[in-house]
CSV table of C-alpha atoms in Angstrom, one decimal:
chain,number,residue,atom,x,y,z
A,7,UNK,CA,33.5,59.2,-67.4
A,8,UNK,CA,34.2,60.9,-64.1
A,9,UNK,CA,30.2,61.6,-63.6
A,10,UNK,CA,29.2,58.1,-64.4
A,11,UNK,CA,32.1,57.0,-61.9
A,12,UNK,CA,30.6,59.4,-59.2
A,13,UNK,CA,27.3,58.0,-59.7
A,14,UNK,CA,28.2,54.4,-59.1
A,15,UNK,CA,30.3,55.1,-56.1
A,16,UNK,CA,26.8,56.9,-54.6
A,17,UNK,CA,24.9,54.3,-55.6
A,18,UNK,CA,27.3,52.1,-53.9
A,19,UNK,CA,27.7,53.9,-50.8
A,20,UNK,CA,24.1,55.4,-50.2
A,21,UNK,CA,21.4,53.1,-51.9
A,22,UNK,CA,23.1,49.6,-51.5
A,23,UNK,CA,24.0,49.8,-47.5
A,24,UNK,CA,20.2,51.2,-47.3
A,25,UNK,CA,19.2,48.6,-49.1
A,26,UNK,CA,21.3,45.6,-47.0
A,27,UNK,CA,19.4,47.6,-44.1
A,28,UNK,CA,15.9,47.6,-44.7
A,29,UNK,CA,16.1,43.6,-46.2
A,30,UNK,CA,18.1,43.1,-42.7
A,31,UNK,CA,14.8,44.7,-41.0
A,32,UNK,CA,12.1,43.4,-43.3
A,33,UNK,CA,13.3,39.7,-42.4
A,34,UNK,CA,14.2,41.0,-38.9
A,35,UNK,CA,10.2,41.5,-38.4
A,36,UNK,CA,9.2,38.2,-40.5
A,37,UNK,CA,11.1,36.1,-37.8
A,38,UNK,CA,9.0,37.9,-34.8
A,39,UNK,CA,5.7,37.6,-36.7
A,40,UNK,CA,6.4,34.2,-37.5
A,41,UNK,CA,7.4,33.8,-33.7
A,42,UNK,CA,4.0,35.4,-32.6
A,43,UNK,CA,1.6,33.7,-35.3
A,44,UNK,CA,3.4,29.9,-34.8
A,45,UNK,CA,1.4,29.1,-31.2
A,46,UNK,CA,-1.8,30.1,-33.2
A,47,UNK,CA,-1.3,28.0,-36.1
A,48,UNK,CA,-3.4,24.4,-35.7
A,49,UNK,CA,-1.0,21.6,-35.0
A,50,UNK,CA,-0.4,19.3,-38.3
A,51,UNK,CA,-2.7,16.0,-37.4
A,52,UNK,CA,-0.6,13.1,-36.3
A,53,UNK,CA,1.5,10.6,-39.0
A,54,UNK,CA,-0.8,7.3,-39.5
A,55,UNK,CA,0.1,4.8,-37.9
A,56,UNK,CA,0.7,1.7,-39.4
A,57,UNK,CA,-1.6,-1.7,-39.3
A,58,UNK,CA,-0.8,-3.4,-36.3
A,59,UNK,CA,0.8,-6.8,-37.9
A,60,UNK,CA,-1.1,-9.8,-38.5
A,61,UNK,CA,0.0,-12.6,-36.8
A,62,UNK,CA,-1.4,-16.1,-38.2
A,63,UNK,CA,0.5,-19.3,-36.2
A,64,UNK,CA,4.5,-19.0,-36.6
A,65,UNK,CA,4.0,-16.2,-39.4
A,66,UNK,CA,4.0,-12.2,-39.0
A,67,UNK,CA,2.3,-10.9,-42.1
A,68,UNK,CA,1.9,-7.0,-42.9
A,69,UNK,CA,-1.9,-6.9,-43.5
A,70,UNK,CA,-1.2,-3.7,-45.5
A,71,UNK,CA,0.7,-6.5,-48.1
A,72,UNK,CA,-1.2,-9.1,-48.0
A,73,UNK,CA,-3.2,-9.2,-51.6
A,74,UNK,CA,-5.4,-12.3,-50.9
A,75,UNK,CA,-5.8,-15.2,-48.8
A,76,UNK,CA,-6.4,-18.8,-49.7
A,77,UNK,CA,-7.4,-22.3,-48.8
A,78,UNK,CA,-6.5,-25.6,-49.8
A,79,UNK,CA,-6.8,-28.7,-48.1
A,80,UNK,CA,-5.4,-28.0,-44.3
A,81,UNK,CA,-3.3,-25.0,-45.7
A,82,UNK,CA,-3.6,-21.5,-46.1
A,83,UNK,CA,-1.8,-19.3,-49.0
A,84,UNK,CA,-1.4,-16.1,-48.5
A,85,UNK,CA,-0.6,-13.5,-51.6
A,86,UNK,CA,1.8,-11.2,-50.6
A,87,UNK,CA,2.5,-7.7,-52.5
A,88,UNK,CA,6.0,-8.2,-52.5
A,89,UNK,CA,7.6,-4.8,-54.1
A,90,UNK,CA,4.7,-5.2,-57.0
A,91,UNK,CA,5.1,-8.8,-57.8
A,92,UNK,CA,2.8,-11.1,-56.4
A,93,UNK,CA,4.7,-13.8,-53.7
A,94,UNK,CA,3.2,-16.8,-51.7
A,95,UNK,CA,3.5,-18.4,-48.3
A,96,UNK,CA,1.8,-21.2,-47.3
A,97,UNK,CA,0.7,-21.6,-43.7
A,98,UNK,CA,-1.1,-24.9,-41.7
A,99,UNK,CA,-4.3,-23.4,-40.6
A,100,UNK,CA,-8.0,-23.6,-41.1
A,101,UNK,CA,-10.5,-20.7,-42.1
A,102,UNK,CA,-12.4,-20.4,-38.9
A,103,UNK,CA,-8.9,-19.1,-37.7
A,104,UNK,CA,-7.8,-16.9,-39.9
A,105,UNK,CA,-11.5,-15.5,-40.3
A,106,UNK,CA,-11.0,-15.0,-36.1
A,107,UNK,CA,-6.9,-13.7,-36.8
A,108,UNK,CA,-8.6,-11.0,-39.1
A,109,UNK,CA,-11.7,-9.7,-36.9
A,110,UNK,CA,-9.3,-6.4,-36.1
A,111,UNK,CA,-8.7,-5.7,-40.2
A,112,UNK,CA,-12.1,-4.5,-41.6
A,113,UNK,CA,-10.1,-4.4,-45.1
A,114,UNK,CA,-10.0,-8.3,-45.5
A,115,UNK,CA,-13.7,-9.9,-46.5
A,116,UNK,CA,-14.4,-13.5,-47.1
A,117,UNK,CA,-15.6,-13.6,-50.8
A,118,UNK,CA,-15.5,-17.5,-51.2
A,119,UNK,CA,-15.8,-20.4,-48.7
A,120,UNK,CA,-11.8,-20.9,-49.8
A,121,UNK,CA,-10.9,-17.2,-50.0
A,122,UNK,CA,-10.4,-14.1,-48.1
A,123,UNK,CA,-9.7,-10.7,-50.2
A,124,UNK,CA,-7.9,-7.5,-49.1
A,125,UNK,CA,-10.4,-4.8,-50.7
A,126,UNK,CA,-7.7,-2.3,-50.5
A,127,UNK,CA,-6.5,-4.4,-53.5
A,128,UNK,CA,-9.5,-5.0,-55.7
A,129,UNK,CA,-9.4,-3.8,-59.3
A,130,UNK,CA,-12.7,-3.9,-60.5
A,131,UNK,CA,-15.9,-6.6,-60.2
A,132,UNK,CA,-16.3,-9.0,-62.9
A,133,UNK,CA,-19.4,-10.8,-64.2
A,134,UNK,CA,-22.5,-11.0,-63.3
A,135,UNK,CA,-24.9,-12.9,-60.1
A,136,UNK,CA,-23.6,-16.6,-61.7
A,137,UNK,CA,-20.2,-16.2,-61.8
A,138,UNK,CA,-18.1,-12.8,-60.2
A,139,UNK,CA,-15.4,-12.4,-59.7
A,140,UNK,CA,-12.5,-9.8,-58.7
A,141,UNK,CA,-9.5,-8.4,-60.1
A,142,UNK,CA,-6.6,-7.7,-58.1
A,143,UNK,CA,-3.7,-5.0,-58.3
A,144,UNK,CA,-0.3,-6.6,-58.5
A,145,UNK,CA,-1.7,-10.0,-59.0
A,146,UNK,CA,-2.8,-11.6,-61.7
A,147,UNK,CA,-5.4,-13.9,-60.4
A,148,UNK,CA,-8.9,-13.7,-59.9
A,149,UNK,CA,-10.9,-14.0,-56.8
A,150,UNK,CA,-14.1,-15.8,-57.5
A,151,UNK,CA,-16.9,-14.6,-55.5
A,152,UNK,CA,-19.3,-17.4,-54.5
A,153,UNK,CA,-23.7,-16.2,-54.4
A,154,UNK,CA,-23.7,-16.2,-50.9
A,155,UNK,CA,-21.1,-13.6,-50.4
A,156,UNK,CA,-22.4,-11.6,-53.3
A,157,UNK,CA,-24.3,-9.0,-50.9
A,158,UNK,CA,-21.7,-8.1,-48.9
A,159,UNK,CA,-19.4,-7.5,-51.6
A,160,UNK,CA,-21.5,-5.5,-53.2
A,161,UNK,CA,-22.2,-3.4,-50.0
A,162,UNK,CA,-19.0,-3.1,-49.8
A,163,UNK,CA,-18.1,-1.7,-53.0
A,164,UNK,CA,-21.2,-0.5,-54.7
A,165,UNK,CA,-23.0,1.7,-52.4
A,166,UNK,CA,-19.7,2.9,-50.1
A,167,UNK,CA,-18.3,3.7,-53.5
A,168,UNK,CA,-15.0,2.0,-52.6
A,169,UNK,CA,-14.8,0.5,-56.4
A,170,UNK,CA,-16.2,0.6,-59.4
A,171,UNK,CA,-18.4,-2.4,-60.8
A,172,UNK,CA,-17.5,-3.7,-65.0
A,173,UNK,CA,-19.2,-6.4,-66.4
């Protein structure tokens, strides 16, 4: 009992302070390599920065919410991702100015004489040349694409590989 009480008191009082010492070192020198490798480490690339807003008459829209855009009669409704459920506001406006509002948001494309669609919210393509149309995340309405906006979409999608086409 008196040799296995002699043992712990030298392992106490000769390994552990060494120990306590050469952990006390060991991150000693990780601090002062860390402090010499830091200025040669690349700098982490700057936060995005958020879509300017989207200002259409007396309204401020986020463009990075807005789902879809459209038209009827002298009024414009725009679908707004509003914490996944699909809102609307309505807006006195005609196309030719939203279509000029939106020249700074490559996201948005007119599909429709009577609709504008943010791509970053596009689902998948539907039918065919006759009648396409697209689905929409967090909406459940369909966009119909009208034959003369066809091409663009599908450059758009197709061959960028943005989406993926169904039928």
């Amino acid at each position: 009992s008196s040799f296995v009480r002699f043992h712990f008191y030298t392992l106490e009082l000769g390994i552990l302070p060494m120990m306590a010492f050469s952990l006390l070192m060991w991150y000693g020198d990780a601090g002062q390599k860390i402090a010499e490798i830091a200025p040669m480490l690349p700098e982490p690339p700057p936060a995005p920065t958020p879509a300017p807003l989207l200002h259409f008459n007396q309204h401020v829209f986020d463009p990075d919410k807005v789902i879809y855009i459209s038209k009827t009669g002298n009024y414009l409704n725009f679908y707004i991702n509003n914490k996944g459920e699909c809102t609307v506001c309505q807006s006195k406006g005609s196309m030719k100015q939203l279509l000029s509002a939106l020249n700074n948001y490559p996201q948005f494309l007119q599909t429709h004489k009577s609709f504008v669609v943010n791509a970053d919210y596009v689902k998948c393509i539907c039918g065919n040349y006759n009648s396409m149309k697209l689905r929409l995340k967090d909406c459940p309405d369909h966009v119909p694409v009208s034959r003369q906006f066809i091409p663009n979409i599908k450059q758009q999608f197709l061959h960028t590989g943005r989406r993926r086409m169904k039928k």
